[in-house]
Short mmCIF file of C-alpha atoms in Angstrom, two decimals:
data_model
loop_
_atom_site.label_atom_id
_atom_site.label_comp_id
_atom_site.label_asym_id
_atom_site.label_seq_id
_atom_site.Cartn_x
_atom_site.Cartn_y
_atom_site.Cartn_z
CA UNK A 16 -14.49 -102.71 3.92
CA UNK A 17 -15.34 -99.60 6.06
CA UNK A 18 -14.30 -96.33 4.03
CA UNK A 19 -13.11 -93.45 6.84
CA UNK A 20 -14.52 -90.44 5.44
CA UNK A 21 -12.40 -87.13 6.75
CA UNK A 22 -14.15 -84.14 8.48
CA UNK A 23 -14.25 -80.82 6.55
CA UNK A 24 -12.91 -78.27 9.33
CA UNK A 25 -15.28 -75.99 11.21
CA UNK A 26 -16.38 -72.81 9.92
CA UNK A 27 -17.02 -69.95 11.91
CA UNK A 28 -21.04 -69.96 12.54
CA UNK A 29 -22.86 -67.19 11.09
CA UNK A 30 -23.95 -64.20 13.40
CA UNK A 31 -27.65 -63.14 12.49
CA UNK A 32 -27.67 -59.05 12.48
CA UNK A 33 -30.71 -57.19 12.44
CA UNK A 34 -31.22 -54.81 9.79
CA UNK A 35 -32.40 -51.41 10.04
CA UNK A 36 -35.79 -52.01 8.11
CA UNK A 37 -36.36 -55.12 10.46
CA UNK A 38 -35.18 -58.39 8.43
CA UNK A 39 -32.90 -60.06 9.88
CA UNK A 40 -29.92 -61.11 7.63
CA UNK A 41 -27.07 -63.44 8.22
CA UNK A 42 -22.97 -62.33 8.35
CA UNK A 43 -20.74 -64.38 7.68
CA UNK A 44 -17.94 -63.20 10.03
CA UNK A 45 -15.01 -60.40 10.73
CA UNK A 46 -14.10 -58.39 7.84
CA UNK A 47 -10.56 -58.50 6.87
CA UNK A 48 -9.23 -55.33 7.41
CA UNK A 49 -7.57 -53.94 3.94
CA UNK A 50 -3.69 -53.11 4.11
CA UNK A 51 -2.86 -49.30 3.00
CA UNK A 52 -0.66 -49.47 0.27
CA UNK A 53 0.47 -46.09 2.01
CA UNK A 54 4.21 -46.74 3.38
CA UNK A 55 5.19 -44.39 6.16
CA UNK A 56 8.21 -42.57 5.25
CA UNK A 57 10.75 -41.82 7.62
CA UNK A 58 11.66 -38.53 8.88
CA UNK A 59 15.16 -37.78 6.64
CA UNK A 60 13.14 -38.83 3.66
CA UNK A 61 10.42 -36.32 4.95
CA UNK A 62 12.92 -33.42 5.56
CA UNK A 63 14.49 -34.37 2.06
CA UNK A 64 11.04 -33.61 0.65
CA UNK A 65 10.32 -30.68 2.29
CA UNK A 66 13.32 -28.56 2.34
CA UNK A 67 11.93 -25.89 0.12
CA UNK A 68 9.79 -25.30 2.20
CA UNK A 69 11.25 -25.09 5.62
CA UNK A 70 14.02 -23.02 4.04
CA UNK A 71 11.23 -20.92 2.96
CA UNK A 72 10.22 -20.67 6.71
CA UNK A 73 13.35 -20.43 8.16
CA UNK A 74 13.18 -16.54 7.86
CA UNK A 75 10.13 -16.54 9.55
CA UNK A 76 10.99 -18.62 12.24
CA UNK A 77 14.34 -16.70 13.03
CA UNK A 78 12.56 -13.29 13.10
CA UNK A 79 9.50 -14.92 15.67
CA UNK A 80 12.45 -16.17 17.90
CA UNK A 81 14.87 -12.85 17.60
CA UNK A 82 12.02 -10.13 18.74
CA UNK A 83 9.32 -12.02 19.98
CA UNK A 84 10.52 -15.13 22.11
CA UNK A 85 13.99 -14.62 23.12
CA UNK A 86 13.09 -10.88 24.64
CA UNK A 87 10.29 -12.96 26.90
CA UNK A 88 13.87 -14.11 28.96
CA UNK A 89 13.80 -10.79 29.87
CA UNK A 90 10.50 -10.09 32.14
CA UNK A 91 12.80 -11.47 34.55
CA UNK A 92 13.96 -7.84 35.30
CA UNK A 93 10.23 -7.07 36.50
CA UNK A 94 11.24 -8.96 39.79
CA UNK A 95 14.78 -7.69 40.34
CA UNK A 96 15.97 -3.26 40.67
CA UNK A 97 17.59 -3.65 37.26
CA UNK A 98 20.48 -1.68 37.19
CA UNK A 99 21.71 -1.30 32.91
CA UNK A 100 25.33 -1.43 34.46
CA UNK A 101 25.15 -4.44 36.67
CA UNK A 102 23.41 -6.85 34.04
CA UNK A 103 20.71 -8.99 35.22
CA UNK A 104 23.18 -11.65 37.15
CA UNK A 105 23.97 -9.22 39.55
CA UNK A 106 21.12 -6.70 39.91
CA UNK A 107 19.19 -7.46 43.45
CA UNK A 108 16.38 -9.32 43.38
CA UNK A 109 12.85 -7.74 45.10
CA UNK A 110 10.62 -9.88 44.21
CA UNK A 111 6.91 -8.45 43.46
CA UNK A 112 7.68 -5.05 44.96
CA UNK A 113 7.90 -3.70 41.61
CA UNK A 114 4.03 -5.07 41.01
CA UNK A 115 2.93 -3.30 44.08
CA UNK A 116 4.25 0.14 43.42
CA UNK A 117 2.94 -0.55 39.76
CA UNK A 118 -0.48 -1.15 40.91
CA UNK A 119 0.09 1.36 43.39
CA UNK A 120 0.89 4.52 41.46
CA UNK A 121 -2.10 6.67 39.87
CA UNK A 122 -0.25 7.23 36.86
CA UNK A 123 -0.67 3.65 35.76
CA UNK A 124 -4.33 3.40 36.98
CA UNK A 125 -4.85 6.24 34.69
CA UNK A 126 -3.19 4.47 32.02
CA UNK A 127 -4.73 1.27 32.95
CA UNK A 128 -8.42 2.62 32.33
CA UNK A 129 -7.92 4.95 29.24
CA UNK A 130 -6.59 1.96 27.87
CA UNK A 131 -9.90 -0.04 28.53
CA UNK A 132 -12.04 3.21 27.40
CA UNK A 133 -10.44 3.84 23.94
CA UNK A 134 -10.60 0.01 23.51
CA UNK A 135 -14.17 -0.27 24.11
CA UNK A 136 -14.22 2.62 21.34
CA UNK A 137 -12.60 0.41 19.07
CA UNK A 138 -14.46 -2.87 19.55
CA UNK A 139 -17.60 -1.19 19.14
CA UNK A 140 -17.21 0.95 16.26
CA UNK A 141 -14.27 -0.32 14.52
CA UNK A 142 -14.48 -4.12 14.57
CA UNK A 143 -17.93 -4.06 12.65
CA UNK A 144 -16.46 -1.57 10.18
CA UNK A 145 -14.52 -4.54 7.53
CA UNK A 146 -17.34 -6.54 7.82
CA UNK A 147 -19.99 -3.89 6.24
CA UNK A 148 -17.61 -3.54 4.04
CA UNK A 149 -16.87 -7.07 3.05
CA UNK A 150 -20.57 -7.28 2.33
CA UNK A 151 -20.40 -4.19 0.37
CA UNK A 152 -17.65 -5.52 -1.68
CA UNK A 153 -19.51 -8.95 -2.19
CA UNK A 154 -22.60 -7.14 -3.24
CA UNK A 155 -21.12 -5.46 -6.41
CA UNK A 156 -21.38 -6.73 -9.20
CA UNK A 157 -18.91 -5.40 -11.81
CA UNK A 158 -15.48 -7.03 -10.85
CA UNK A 159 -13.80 -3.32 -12.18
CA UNK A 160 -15.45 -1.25 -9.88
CA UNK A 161 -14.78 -4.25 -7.09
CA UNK A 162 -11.14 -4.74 -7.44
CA UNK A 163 -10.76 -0.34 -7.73
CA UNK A 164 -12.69 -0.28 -4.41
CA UNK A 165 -10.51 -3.04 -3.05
CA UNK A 166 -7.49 -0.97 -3.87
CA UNK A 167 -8.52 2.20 -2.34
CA UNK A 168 -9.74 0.20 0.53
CA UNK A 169 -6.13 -1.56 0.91
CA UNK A 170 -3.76 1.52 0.73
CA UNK A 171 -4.15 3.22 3.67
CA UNK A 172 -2.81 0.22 5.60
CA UNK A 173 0.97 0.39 3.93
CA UNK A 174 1.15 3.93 5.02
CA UNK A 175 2.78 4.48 8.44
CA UNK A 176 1.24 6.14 11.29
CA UNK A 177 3.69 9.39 11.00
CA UNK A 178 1.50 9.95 7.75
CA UNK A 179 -1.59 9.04 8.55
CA UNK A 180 -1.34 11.64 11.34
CA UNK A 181 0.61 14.16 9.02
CA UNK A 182 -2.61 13.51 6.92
CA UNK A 183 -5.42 14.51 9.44
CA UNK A 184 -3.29 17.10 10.25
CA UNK A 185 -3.35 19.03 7.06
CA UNK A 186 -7.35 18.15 6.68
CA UNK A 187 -8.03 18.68 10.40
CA UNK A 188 -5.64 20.80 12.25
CA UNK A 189 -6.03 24.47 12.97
CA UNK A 190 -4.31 25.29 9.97
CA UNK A 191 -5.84 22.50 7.76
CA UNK A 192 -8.80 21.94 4.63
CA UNK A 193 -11.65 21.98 6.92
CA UNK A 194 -10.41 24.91 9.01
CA UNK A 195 -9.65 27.06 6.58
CA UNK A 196 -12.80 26.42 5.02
CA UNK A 197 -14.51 27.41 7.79
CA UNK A 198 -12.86 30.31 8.22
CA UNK A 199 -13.76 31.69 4.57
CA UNK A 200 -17.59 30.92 5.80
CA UNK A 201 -17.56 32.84 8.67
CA UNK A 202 -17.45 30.43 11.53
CA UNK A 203 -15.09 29.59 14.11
CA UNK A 204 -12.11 26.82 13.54
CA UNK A 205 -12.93 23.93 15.17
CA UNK A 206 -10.19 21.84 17.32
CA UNK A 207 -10.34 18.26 16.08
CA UNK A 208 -6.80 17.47 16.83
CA UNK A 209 -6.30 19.13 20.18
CA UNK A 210 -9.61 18.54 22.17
CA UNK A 211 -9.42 15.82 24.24
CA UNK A 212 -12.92 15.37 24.59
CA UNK A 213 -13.27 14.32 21.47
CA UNK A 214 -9.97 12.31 21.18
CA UNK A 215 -11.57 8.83 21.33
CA UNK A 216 -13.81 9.96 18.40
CA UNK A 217 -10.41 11.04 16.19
CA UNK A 218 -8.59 7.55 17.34
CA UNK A 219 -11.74 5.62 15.80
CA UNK A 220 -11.76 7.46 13.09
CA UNK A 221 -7.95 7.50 12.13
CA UNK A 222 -7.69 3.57 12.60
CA UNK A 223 -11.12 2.91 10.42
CA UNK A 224 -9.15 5.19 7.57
CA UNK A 225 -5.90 3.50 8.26
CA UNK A 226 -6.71 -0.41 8.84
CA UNK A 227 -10.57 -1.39 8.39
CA UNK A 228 -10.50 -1.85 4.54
CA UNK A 229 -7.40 -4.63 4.92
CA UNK A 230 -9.06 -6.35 7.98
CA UNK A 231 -11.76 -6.84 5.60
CA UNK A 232 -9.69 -9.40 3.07
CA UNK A 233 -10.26 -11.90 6.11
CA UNK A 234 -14.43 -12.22 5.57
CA UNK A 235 -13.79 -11.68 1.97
CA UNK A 236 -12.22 -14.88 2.02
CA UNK A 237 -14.87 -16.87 4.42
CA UNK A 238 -17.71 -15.12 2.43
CA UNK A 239 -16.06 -17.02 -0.77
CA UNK A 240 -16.02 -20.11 1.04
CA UNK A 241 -20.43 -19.99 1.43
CA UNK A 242 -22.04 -22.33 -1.33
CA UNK A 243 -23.14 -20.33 -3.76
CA UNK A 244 -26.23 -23.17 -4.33
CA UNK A 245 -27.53 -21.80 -0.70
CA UNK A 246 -28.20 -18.42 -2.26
CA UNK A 247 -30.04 -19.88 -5.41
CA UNK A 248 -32.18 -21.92 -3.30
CA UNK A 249 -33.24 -18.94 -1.36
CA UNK A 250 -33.96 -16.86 -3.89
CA UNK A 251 -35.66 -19.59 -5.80
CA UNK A 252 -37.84 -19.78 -2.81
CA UNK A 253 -38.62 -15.63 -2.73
CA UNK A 254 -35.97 -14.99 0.27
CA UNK A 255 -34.33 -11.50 -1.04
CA UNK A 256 -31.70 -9.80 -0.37
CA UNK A 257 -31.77 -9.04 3.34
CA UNK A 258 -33.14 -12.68 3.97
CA UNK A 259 -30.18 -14.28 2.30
CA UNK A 260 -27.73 -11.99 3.77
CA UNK A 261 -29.55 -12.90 7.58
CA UNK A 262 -30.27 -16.62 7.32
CA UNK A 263 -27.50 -17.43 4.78
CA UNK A 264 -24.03 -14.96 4.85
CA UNK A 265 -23.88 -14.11 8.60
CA UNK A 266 -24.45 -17.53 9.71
CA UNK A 267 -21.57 -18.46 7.50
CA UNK A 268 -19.46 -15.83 8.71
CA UNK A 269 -20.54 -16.39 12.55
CA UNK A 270 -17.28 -18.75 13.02
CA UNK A 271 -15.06 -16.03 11.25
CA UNK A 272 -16.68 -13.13 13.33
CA UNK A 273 -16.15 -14.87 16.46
CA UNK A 274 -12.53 -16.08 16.07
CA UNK A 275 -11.73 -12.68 15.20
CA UNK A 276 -13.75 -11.00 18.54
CA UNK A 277 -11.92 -13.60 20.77
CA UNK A 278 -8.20 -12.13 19.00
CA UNK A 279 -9.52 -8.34 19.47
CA UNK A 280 -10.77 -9.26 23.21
CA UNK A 281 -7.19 -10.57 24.04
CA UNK A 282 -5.31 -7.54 22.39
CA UNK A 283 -7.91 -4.77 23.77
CA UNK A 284 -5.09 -3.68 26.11
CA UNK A 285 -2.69 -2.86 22.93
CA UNK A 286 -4.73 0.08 21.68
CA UNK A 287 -1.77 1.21 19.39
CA UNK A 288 1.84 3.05 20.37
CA UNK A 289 3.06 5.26 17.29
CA UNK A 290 -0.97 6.48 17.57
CA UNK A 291 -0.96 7.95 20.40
CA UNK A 292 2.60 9.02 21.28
CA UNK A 293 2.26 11.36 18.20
CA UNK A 294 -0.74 13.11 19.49
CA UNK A 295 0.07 13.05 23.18
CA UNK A 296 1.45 16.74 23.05
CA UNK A 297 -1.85 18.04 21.17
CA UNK A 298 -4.11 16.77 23.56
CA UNK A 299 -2.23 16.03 26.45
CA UNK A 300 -1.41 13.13 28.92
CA UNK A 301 -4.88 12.65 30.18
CA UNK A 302 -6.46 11.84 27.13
CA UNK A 303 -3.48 9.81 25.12
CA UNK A 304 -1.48 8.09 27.83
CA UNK A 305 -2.10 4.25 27.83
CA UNK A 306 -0.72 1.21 29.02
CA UNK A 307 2.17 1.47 26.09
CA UNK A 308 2.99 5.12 26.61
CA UNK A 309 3.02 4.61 30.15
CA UNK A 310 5.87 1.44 29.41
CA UNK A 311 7.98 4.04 27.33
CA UNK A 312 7.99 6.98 29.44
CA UNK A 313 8.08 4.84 32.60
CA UNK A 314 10.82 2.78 32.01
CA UNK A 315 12.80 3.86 28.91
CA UNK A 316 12.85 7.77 29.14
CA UNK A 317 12.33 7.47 33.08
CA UNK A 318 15.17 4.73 33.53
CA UNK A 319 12.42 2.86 35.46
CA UNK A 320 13.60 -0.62 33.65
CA UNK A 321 12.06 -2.79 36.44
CA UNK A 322 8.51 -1.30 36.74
CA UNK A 323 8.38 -0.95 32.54
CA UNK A 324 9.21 -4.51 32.21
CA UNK A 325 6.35 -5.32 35.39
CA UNK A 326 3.52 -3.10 33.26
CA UNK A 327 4.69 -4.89 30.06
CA UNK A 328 4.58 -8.29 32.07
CA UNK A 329 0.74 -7.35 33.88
CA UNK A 330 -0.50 -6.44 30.40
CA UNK A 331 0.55 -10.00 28.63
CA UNK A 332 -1.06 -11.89 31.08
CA UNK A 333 -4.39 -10.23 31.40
CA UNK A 334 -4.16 -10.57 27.56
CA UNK A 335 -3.63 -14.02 27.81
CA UNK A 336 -6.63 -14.68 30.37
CA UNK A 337 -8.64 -12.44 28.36
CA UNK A 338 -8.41 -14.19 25.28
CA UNK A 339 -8.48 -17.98 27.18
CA UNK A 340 -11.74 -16.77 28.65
CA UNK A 341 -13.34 -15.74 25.77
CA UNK A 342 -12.45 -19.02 24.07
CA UNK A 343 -14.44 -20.49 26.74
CA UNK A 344 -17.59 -18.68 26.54
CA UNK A 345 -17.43 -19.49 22.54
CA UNK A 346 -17.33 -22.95 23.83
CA UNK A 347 -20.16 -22.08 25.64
CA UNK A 348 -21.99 -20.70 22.23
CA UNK A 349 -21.42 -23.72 20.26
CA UNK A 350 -18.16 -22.08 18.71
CA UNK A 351 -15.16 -23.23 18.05
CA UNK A 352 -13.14 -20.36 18.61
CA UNK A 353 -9.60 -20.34 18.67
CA UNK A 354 -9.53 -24.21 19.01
CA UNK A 355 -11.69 -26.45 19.62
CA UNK A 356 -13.26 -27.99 22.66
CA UNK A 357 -11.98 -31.25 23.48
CA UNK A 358 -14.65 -33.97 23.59
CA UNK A 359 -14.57 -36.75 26.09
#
């Protein structure tokens, strides 16, 4: 009696896979990809979980689209002779004519350069200003005399820009501390507020007072973010202070620096407003007028709608190739910058 003997069925045959080291070892197949226990949730279940906090943003977003993105609709008045009493559906239409009287009156040249001279002043002497003093903050030691420095540092920036010139005024102005003191030495009264020589020099010097010791809270917060182990290791190895602050803290603050330079590049042509329209009659149009003034005078107070709204228009989108090609050469450094580069 023959017996039938039944085949066993056919396994998948083993794949030999080198190892790194060099032996070769045998798999045994595909893995079997896990299932996530993680069920995706659909979107009302999403909103119900999040309501807080979109209410919470709902402010926010109302405010962004009510003065910053609704009032964009309105550039279209740089290409039309807007006439207040016609409305914008019935004011003529001229096309770029308004752009080339812009660019061709001297008034806005003017304004145009000042504008890139006091904002050179500014990114060279002011931007490096919060991060010494980051590092100075970081380098104390006693968190009293830290968070009293901090506070000093901070106040300046809640006060507006009618004070902080009311300010210099009584410590510089003809009739102010400084003068007066001079005066009771013997010497001459010097003309900080009205020479405009020297203007550039006040601006820098107002908007360090005003704004550097809150722009520093930004690499306060990446300089908490470096491993503290790095600077034990260094100074276990004999590195001191400068080393550490060369090789270890700028290094970690190089993406921090650079994000913020790429911001600054793109808003070099705001230079401030309330600034400089409060000194303009101490030191005159030549030395205060910028691209801002020029906007106000131009087409508020001069009823030139159209060509405000075409210098307002010209200035956002230098800003925004400004700031897109700086993002590029940070791409070009190895930086991130504002986002990063997408790989291929």
């Amino acid at each position: 009696m023959n017996s039938t003997t039944e085949q066993a069925p056919a396994l998948p045959e083993a794949r030999r896979v080198p190892d790194p080291a060099g032996v070769t070892v045998r798999s045994s197949g595909p893995k079997k990809r896990k299932r996530s226990n993680v069920q995706k949730q659909s979107f009302r279940a999403r909103l119900r979980r999040d309501k807080q906090m979109l209410l919470m943003m709902l402010p926010g977003v109302a405010f962004l689209l009510l003065f910053f993105y609704i009032p964009i609709l309105g550039n279209v008045i740089a290409f039309q002779d807007y006439q207040p009493y016609l409305g914008i559906g019935d004011s003529l239409w001229v096309g770029w004519q308004n752009f080339v009287d812009l660019f061709g009156n001297p008034d806005f040249i003017h304004a145009f350069w000042n504008t890139l001279y006091l904002a050179a002043w500014q990114l060279v002497f002011l931007f490096p200003v919060p991060l010494v003093l980051a590092l100075i903050v970081d380098s104390l030691i006693s968190t009293r005399v830290r968070r009293i420095f901090q506070s000093i540092a901070y106040l300046p920036h809640f006060l507006s820009w009618v004070l902080v010139i009311a300010f210099f005024q009584q410590m510089l102005g003809g009739a102010g501390f400084v003068n007066n003191v001079l005066r009771d030495w013997g010497m001459e009264p010097v003309p900080f507020m009205t020479n405009p020589e020297t203007f550039p020099v006040l601006v820098v010097v107002q908007m360090i007072w005003k704004d550097a010791g809150w722009a520093m809270i930004i690499f306060l917060a990446a300089l908490a973010s470096i491993d503290a182990s790095l600077y034990e290791a260094a100074a276990a190895d004999g590195a001191g202070r400068w080393r550490r602050m060369w090789h270890i803290t700028l290094p970690g603050l190089r993406p921090v620096i650079v994000l913020l330079l790429i911001l600054r590049i793109g808003d070099i042509l705001s230079v401030g407003f309330e600034q400089f329209i409060l000194q303009r009659d101490a030191v005159g149009a030549g030395a205060a007028e910028v691209l801002d003034t020029f906007t106000y005078y131009t087409g508020v107070l001069g009823g030139g709608w159209s060509s405000g709204a075409a210098a307002g228009l010209a200035k956002g989108i230098v800003s925004a190739l400004l700031i897109y090609g700086a993002n590029k050469l940070a791409h070009r450094f190895g930086e991130d910058g504002i986002f990063a580069q997408r790989v291929r």
